[in-house]
Coordinates of C-alpha atoms in Angstrom, one line a residue:
Chain A
M680 CA -61.2 213.6 252.7
R681 CA -63.2 214.1 249.4
E682 CA -66.3 213.1 251.3
A683 CA -65.8 215.8 253.9
Y684 CA -65.1 218.2 251.0
H685 CA -68.4 217.4 249.3
D686 CA -70.2 217.8 252.7
R687 CA -68.8 221.3 253.0
L688 CA -69.7 222.1 249.4
G689 CA -73.3 220.9 250.1
Q690 CA -73.5 223.1 253.2
L691 CA -72.2 226.1 251.1
A692 CA -75.0 225.5 248.6
D693 CA -77.6 225.3 251.4
Q694 CA -76.3 228.5 252.8
L695 CA -76.6 230.2 249.4
A696 CA -80.2 228.9 249.0
D697 CA -81.1 230.2 252.5
M698 CA -79.6 233.6 251.6
C699 CA -81.6 233.7 248.3
G700 CA -84.7 232.9 250.4
M701 CA -83.9 235.8 252.7
A702 CA -83.6 238.1 249.7
G703 CA -87.0 236.9 248.5
D704 CA -88.5 237.5 251.9
A705 CA -86.9 241.0 252.0
M706 CA -88.5 241.9 248.6
E707 CA -91.8 240.5 249.7
R708 CA -91.8 242.7 252.8
A709 CA -90.4 245.7 251.0
T710 CA -93.2 245.5 248.4
A711 CA -95.8 245.2 251.2
S712 CA -94.3 248.2 253.0
L713 CA -94.3 250.2 249.7
L714 CA -97.9 249.4 248.8
G715 CA -99.2 249.7 252.4
A716 CA -97.1 252.7 253.4
D717 CA -96.1 250.4 256.3
L718 CA -93.2 252.0 258.2
A719 CA -92.6 249.2 260.7
L720 CA -92.3 246.7 257.9
A721 CA -89.9 249.0 256.0
E722 CA -87.8 249.4 259.1
Q723 CA -87.7 245.6 259.4
V724 CA -86.3 245.2 255.9
I725 CA -83.8 247.9 256.5
G726 CA -82.7 246.4 259.8
D727 CA -82.4 242.9 258.4
D728 CA -80.3 243.7 255.4
A729 CA -77.1 243.4 257.4
K730 CA -78.0 239.7 258.0
I731 CA -77.9 239.0 254.3
D732 CA -74.6 240.8 254.0
D733 CA -73.2 238.7 256.9
V734 CA -74.2 235.5 255.1
R735 CA -72.5 236.7 252.0
A736 CA -69.3 237.4 253.9
D737 CA -69.4 234.0 255.5
I738 CA -70.0 232.2 252.2
E739 CA -67.2 234.1 250.6
E740 CA -64.8 233.3 253.4
Q741 CA -65.7 229.6 253.4
S742 CA -65.4 229.4 249.6
Y743 CA -61.9 230.9 249.8
A744 CA -61.0 228.4 252.5
L745 CA -62.2 225.5 250.4
L746 CA -60.2 226.8 247.4
A747 CA -57.0 227.3 249.5
L748 CA -57.2 224.0 251.4
Q749 CA -58.6 221.6 248.9
A750 CA -57.6 223.1 245.6
P751 CA -60.6 221.7 243.8
V752 CA -60.5 221.1 240.0
A753 CA -63.1 220.6 237.2
T754 CA -66.7 220.6 238.4
D755 CA -65.8 221.1 242.1
L756 CA -63.9 224.2 241.2
R757 CA -66.7 225.5 239.0
I758 CA -69.2 225.0 241.9
V759 CA -67.1 227.1 244.3
L760 CA -66.7 229.9 241.8
A761 CA -70.4 229.8 240.9
V762 CA -71.2 230.1 244.6
I763 CA -69.0 233.1 245.0
H764 CA -70.6 234.8 242.0
A765 CA -74.1 233.9 243.0
A766 CA -73.6 235.1 246.6
E767 CA -72.6 238.5 245.2
S768 CA -75.8 238.6 243.1
V769 CA -78.0 237.7 246.0
E770 CA -76.4 240.4 248.2
R771 CA -77.4 242.9 245.5
M772 CA -80.9 241.5 245.5
G773 CA -81.0 242.3 249.2
D774 CA -79.7 245.8 248.5
L775 CA -82.5 246.3 245.9
A776 CA -85.1 245.2 248.4
L777 CA -83.5 247.7 250.9
H778 CA -83.8 250.5 248.3
V779 CA -87.5 249.8 248.0
A780 CA -88.0 249.8 251.8
K781 CA -86.0 253.0 252.1
A782 CA -88.3 254.7 249.5
A783 CA -91.3 253.6 251.6
R784 CA -89.7 255.1 254.7
R785 CA -88.7 258.3 253.0
R786 CA -92.2 259.2 251.9
H787 CA -94.0 257.8 254.9
P788 CA -96.9 258.4 255.8
N789 CA -97.5 259.2 252.1
Q790 CA -97.7 256.6 249.4
V791 CA -94.6 256.5 247.2
V792 CA -96.3 255.4 244.0
P793 CA -99.5 256.9 242.7
D794 CA -102.7 254.7 242.4
T795 CA -102.4 254.5 238.6
V796 CA -99.2 252.4 238.8
R797 CA -99.9 250.5 242.0
P798 CA -101.0 247.4 240.1
Y799 CA -97.6 247.4 238.2
F800 CA -95.7 247.3 241.5
A801 CA -98.0 244.7 243.0
E802 CA -97.2 242.5 240.0
M803 CA -93.5 243.3 239.7
G804 CA -93.2 242.5 243.4
R805 CA -95.0 239.2 243.0
I806 CA -92.8 238.2 240.1
A807 CA -89.6 239.3 241.9
V808 CA -90.4 237.2 244.9
E809 CA -91.4 234.2 242.7
L810 CA -88.0 234.5 240.9
A811 CA -86.1 234.5 244.1
R812 CA -88.1 231.5 245.4
E813 CA -87.5 229.6 242.1
A814 CA -83.8 230.4 242.2
T815 CA -83.7 229.2 245.8
D816 CA -85.4 225.9 244.8
I817 CA -83.1 225.5 241.8
I818 CA -80.0 225.8 244.0
R819 CA -81.5 223.3 246.5
T820 CA -82.8 220.7 244.0
Q821 CA -80.3 221.3 241.1
D822 CA -83.4 220.8 238.9
V823 CA -82.1 222.7 235.9
K824 CA -85.3 222.1 233.9
R825 CA -87.0 224.6 236.2
A826 CA -84.5 227.3 235.2
R827 CA -86.4 227.7 231.9
S828 CA -89.6 228.9 233.6
L829 CA -87.5 231.7 235.0
E830 CA -87.0 233.1 231.5
D831 CA -90.8 233.6 231.2
A832 CA -91.1 235.3 234.5
D833 CA -88.2 237.5 233.7
D834 CA -89.7 238.4 230.3
A835 CA -92.9 239.3 232.1
M836 CA -90.9 241.6 234.4
D837 CA -89.3 243.3 231.4
D838 CA -92.7 243.8 229.8
L839 CA -94.1 245.4 232.9
H840 CA -91.0 247.6 233.3
R841 CA -91.2 248.8 229.7
H842 CA -95.0 249.4 230.0
L843 CA -94.5 251.3 233.3
F844 CA -92.1 253.7 231.4
T845 CA -94.7 254.4 228.8
V846 CA -97.2 255.3 231.6
I847 CA -94.7 257.6 233.3
M848 CA -93.7 259.3 230.1
D849 CA -97.3 259.8 228.9
K850 CA -98.5 263.3 228.6
D851 CA -101.4 262.4 230.8
W852 CA -99.2 261.6 233.8
A853 CA -100.8 263.8 236.4
H854 CA -98.7 263.0 239.5
G855 CA -95.9 265.5 239.0
V856 CA -92.1 265.1 238.6
P857 CA -91.1 263.9 242.1
S858 CA -93.5 261.0 241.9
A859 CA -92.3 260.2 238.4
V860 CA -88.7 260.1 239.6
D861 CA -89.6 257.8 242.5
T862 CA -91.6 255.5 240.2
T863 CA -88.7 255.4 237.7
L864 CA -86.1 254.3 240.2
L865 CA -88.4 251.8 241.9
G866 CA -89.2 250.2 238.5
R867 CA -85.5 249.9 237.9
F868 CA -85.0 248.2 241.3
Y869 CA -87.5 245.5 240.6
E870 CA -86.2 244.9 237.1
R871 CA -82.6 244.6 238.4
F872 CA -83.7 242.3 241.2
A873 CA -85.2 239.9 238.6
D874 CA -82.1 240.0 236.5
H875 CA -79.9 239.0 239.4
A876 CA -82.3 236.2 240.4
V877 CA -82.1 234.8 236.8
S878 CA -78.3 235.1 236.8
V879 CA -78.1 233.1 240.1
A880 CA -80.3 230.4 238.6
K881 CA -78.2 230.4 235.4
R882 CA -75.0 230.0 237.4
T883 CA -76.5 226.9 239.0
V884 CA -77.5 225.5 235.6
F885 CA -73.9 226.1 234.4
V886 CA -72.6 224.2 237.4
V887 CA -74.9 221.2 236.8
T888 CA -74.7 221.1 233.0
G889 CA -71.4 222.7 232.3
R890 CA -73.1 225.0 229.9
M891 CA -74.1 228.6 230.5
P892 CA -77.6 229.3 229.2
G893 CA -77.8 232.3 226.8
Y894 CA -78.3 235.6 228.5
H895 CA -81.6 236.0 226.7
G896 CA -83.4 237.6 229.6
D897 CA -80.5 239.9 230.4
T898 CA -81.4 242.8 228.1
G899 CA -78.0 244.4 228.3
D900 CA -79.3 246.2 231.3
D901 CA -77.0 244.5 233.7
A902 CA -75.6 247.4 235.6
Chain B
M1013 CA -42.9 226.9 237.1
R1014 CA -43.8 229.5 239.8
E1015 CA -42.0 232.0 237.6
A1016 CA -44.3 231.2 234.7
Y1017 CA -47.3 231.3 237.0
H1018 CA -46.4 234.8 238.1
D1019 CA -45.9 235.9 234.6
R1020 CA -49.4 234.8 233.8
L1021 CA -50.8 236.5 236.8
G1022 CA -49.0 239.7 235.7
Q1023 CA -50.5 239.4 232.3
L1024 CA -53.9 239.0 233.8
A1025 CA -53.5 242.2 235.8
D1026 CA -52.4 244.0 232.7
Q1027 CA -55.4 242.8 230.9
L1028 CA -57.7 243.9 233.7
A1029 CA -56.0 247.4 233.7
D1030 CA -56.5 247.6 229.9
M1031 CA -60.1 246.6 230.3
C1032 CA -60.6 249.3 233.0
G1033 CA -59.0 251.8 230.6
M1034 CA -61.5 250.8 227.9
A1035 CA -64.4 251.4 230.3
G1036 CA -63.0 254.8 231.1
D1037 CA -62.7 255.6 227.4
A1038 CA -66.3 254.4 226.8
M1039 CA -67.6 256.7 229.6
E1040 CA -65.6 259.6 228.2
R1041 CA -67.1 259.1 224.7
A1042 CA -70.6 258.4 226.1
T1043 CA -70.5 261.7 228.1
A1044 CA -69.4 263.6 225.0
S1045 CA -72.1 261.9 222.9
L1046 CA -74.7 262.9 225.6
L1047 CA -73.6 266.5 225.9
G1048 CA -73.0 267.0 222.2
A1049 CA -76.0 265.0 221.0
D1050 CA -73.4 263.2 218.9
L1051 CA -74.9 260.1 217.3
A1052 CA -71.8 258.8 215.6
L1053 CA -70.0 258.8 219.0
A1054 CA -72.9 257.1 220.7
E1055 CA -72.9 254.4 218.1
Q1056 CA -69.2 253.9 218.6
V1057 CA -69.6 253.3 222.3
I1058 CA -72.6 251.0 221.7
G1059 CA -70.6 249.0 219.1
D1060 CA -67.5 248.8 221.2
D1061 CA -69.1 247.4 224.3
A1062 CA -68.8 243.8 223.1
K1063 CA -65.0 244.3 223.1
I1064 CA -65.1 244.9 226.9
D1065 CA -67.4 241.9 227.4
D1066 CA -64.9 239.8 225.4
V1067 CA -62.0 240.8 227.5
R1068 CA -64.0 240.0 230.6
A1069 CA -64.8 236.5 229.3
D1070 CA -61.2 236.0 228.4
I1071 CA -60.0 237.1 231.9
E1072 CA -62.5 234.8 233.6
E1073 CA -61.4 231.9 231.5
Q1074 CA -57.8 232.4 232.2
S1075 CA -58.4 232.9 235.9
Y1076 CA -60.3 229.6 236.0
A1077 CA -57.4 227.9 234.2
L1078 CA -54.9 229.3 236.6
L1079 CA -57.0 228.1 239.6
A1080 CA -57.4 224.6 238.1
L1081 CA -53.9 224.1 236.9
Q1082 CA -51.9 225.8 239.6
A1083 CA -54.1 225.6 242.7
P1084 CA -52.6 228.8 244.1
V1085 CA -52.9 229.6 247.8
A1086 CA -52.5 232.6 250.1
T1087 CA -51.8 235.9 248.2
D1088 CA -51.7 234.2 244.8
L1089 CA -55.2 232.8 245.3
R1090 CA -56.4 236.2 246.6
I1091 CA -55.1 237.9 243.5
V1092 CA -56.9 235.6 241.1
L1093 CA -60.2 235.9 243.0
A1094 CA -59.8 239.7 243.1
V1095 CA -59.2 239.8 239.4
I1096 CA -62.4 237.7 238.8
H1097 CA -64.4 240.1 240.9
A1098 CA -62.9 243.2 239.5
A1099 CA -63.4 242.1 235.9
E1100 CA -67.1 241.7 236.7
S1101 CA -67.2 245.3 238.1
V1102 CA -65.4 246.7 235.1
E1103 CA -67.9 244.9 232.7
R1104 CA -70.7 246.7 234.6
M1105 CA -68.8 250.0 234.2
G1106 CA -68.9 249.3 230.4
D1107 CA -72.6 248.6 230.6
L1108 CA -73.3 251.8 232.3
A1109 CA -71.4 253.8 229.7
L1110 CA -73.4 251.9 227.1
H1111 CA -76.7 253.0 228.9
V1112 CA -75.5 256.6 228.7
A1113 CA -74.7 256.3 224.9
K1114 CA -78.1 254.6 224.3
A1115 CA -79.9 257.5 226.0
A1116 CA -78.1 259.9 223.6
R1117 CA -79.0 257.8 220.6
R1118 CA -82.7 257.4 221.8
R1119 CA -83.2 261.2 222.0
H1120 CA -81.1 262.2 219.0
P1121 CA -81.1 264.8 217.5
N1122 CA -82.5 266.3 220.7
Q1123 CA -80.5 266.8 223.8
V1124 CA -81.3 264.3 226.6
V1125 CA -80.6 266.5 229.5
P1126 CA -81.9 270.1 229.8
D1127 CA -79.4 273.0 230.0
T1128 CA -80.0 273.5 233.7
V1129 CA -78.3 270.2 234.6
R1130 CA -75.7 270.0 231.8
P1131 CA -72.9 271.2 234.1
Y1132 CA -73.7 268.3 236.5
F1133 CA -73.3 265.8 233.8
A1134 CA -70.1 267.4 232.5
E1135 CA -68.7 267.2 236.0
M1136 CA -70.0 263.7 236.8
G1137 CA -68.6 262.5 233.5
R1138 CA -65.2 264.1 234.3
I1139 CA -65.1 262.4 237.7
A1140 CA -66.3 259.0 236.4
V1141 CA -63.5 259.0 233.8
E1142 CA -61.0 260.2 236.4
L1143 CA -62.0 257.3 238.7
A1144 CA -61.7 254.7 235.9
R1145 CA -58.2 256.1 235.0
E1146 CA -57.1 256.1 238.7
A1147 CA -58.3 252.5 239.1
T1148 CA -56.4 251.5 236.0
D1149 CA -53.2 253.1 237.3
I1150 CA -53.7 251.5 240.7
I1151 CA -54.0 248.0 239.1
R1152 CA -50.9 248.7 237.1
T1153 CA -48.7 250.3 239.7
Q1154 CA -50.1 248.6 242.8
D1155 CA -49.7 252.0 244.5
V1156 CA -52.3 251.6 247.2
K1157 CA -51.7 255.1 248.6
R1158 CA -53.4 256.4 245.5
A1159 CA -56.6 254.5 246.4
R1160 CA -57.3 257.1 249.1
S1161 CA -57.8 259.9 246.5
L1162 CA -60.5 257.8 245.0
E1163 CA -62.6 258.3 248.1
D1164 CA -62.6 262.0 247.6
A1165 CA -63.6 261.8 244.0
D1166 CA -66.3 259.3 244.9
D1167 CA -67.6 261.6 247.6
A1168 CA -67.7 264.5 245.1
M1169 CA -69.7 262.2 242.8
D1170 CA -72.2 261.4 245.6
D1171 CA -72.6 265.1 246.3
L1172 CA -73.3 265.9 242.7
H1173 CA -75.8 263.1 242.5
R1174 CA -77.6 264.2 245.6
H1175 CA -77.7 267.8 244.4
L1176 CA -78.9 266.7 241.0
F1177 CA -81.9 265.1 242.7
T1178 CA -82.8 268.3 244.6
V1179 CA -82.8 270.1 241.2
I1180 CA -85.0 267.5 239.5
M1181 CA -87.4 267.4 242.5
D1182 CA -87.6 271.2 242.8
K1183 CA -91.0 272.7 242.0
D1184 CA -89.3 275.0 239.6
W1185 CA -88.2 272.1 237.3
A1186 CA -89.6 273.4 234.0
H1187 CA -88.6 270.5 231.7
G1188 CA -91.4 268.1 232.2
V1189 CA -91.6 264.5 233.3
P1190 CA -89.9 262.6 230.5
S1191 CA -86.8 264.8 230.9
A1192 CA -86.9 264.3 234.7
V1193 CA -87.0 260.5 234.1
D1194 CA -84.1 260.5 231.7
T1195 CA -82.1 262.8 234.0
T1196 CA -82.8 260.6 237.0
L1197 CA -81.6 257.4 235.3
L1198 CA -78.6 259.0 233.9
G1199 CA -77.6 260.4 237.3
R1200 CA -77.8 256.9 238.7
F1201 CA -75.7 255.4 235.9
Y1202 CA -72.8 257.9 236.7
E1203 CA -73.1 257.3 240.4
R1204 CA -73.0 253.5 239.9
F1205 CA -70.0 253.7 237.5
A1206 CA -68.1 255.6 240.2
D1207 CA -69.0 253.0 242.9
H1208 CA -67.8 250.2 240.7
A1209 CA -64.5 252.0 239.9
V1210 CA -63.9 252.5 243.6
S1211 CA -64.7 248.8 244.3
V1212 CA -62.2 247.7 241.7
A1213 CA -59.5 249.9 243.3
K1214 CA -60.4 248.5 246.8
R1215 CA -60.1 245.0 245.6
T1216 CA -56.6 245.8 244.4
V1217 CA -55.7 247.4 247.8
F1218 CA -57.0 244.2 249.4
V1219 CA -54.7 242.1 247.4
V1220 CA -51.7 244.2 248.1
T1221 CA -52.3 244.9 251.8
G1222 CA -54.5 241.9 252.8
R1223 CA -57.0 244.4 254.2
M1224 CA -60.2 245.5 252.6
P1225 CA -60.6 249.3 253.0
G1226 CA -64.0 250.3 254.6
Y1227 CA -66.8 250.7 252.2
H1228 CA -67.1 254.3 253.1
G1229 CA -67.8 255.7 249.7
D1230 CA -70.3 252.9 249.0
T1231 CA -73.4 254.5 250.4
G1232 CA -75.4 251.3 250.5
D1233 CA -76.4 252.1 247.0
D1234 CA -74.6 249.1 245.5
A1235 CA -77.2 247.6 243.4

């Protein structure tokens, strides 16, 4: 009985890892659609988002069933609750990738972000995808030591995000208000994506070690 | 034993309602600090946010204890999980009020939003607080019929938010880029606050009726 229970818990973690991988792929494509003004790719991300939402609904349903039928305690209970929380965060990661793709679609065939800040988005996109992949691996391997490297990547994201703001706010910004507005919101989407990825990894660490790492990378910007 | 359990569940719901009321108060003060360039009020919101976070931590801890010790099933299980989710949403509402207050503090003694868009923020603030109060009452009274009125208020918020964007993006916007950036982010904070309040109310409806209302007011913007 407990054996079967642990099998189901393992499957649930696998599903969460798959979902996190899907969110990473979505952000990778969304960033490519943004930087390449690629409408087909943007449409693909937009169309695929429902799949991520479906996995989340399935994970939640199975978690509830496990809680109701098996009434786990201690670590087993903590795992199920962490999975429920993490699935919610990963769904938001998917939504944020969706927002990026929608911005690319809205401005097509024009570029959304001006040339000056393209390198920022290339780098923020790279870090966002890296964070999603790392979180995926941490869920799969339960290798909590790797969670520490996420902090560095998240700090790098926060630095880029802050610096991006100084560029937009600078009096030399020559790209007008609409472009500044788009750039502002996009910057926030990447930064939030990173926060959620870190939070997913931290939930995993909590499950494995019983201790929640400090929310150091989470700069109070968790909205 | 079940009697004691239901008492604890009732206390948990009361605590959640109190927390939701605190988030509504925070947004009311944050909006007043924004529109009045009132630094003392902004500081109060910023200082008080930790209290909301503390209530959330306490609610989560008690929910976990209930799950572990009592292993509830069916409706009782659904209530505890809804409380855990709702507490997370309300904490985010508090964070969003905090962001508004921080914007007021950052630009003090200047106004953050230009006169043209002040009426939008006065109205978005009013609706945000109304939504938080309604959600609080729905948690307390379990009166799910009231949840429908939330949809209208949330639609009104979405309309204001959309219209605000057309104002910022208009070629006649005469307030420069930094002001457009601040206005953009603030608009998003109010709109997200409303989404979270609606989601808290919907979780309550789900617990009472067993059916999750459609996410009609949730315009895919749930990041």
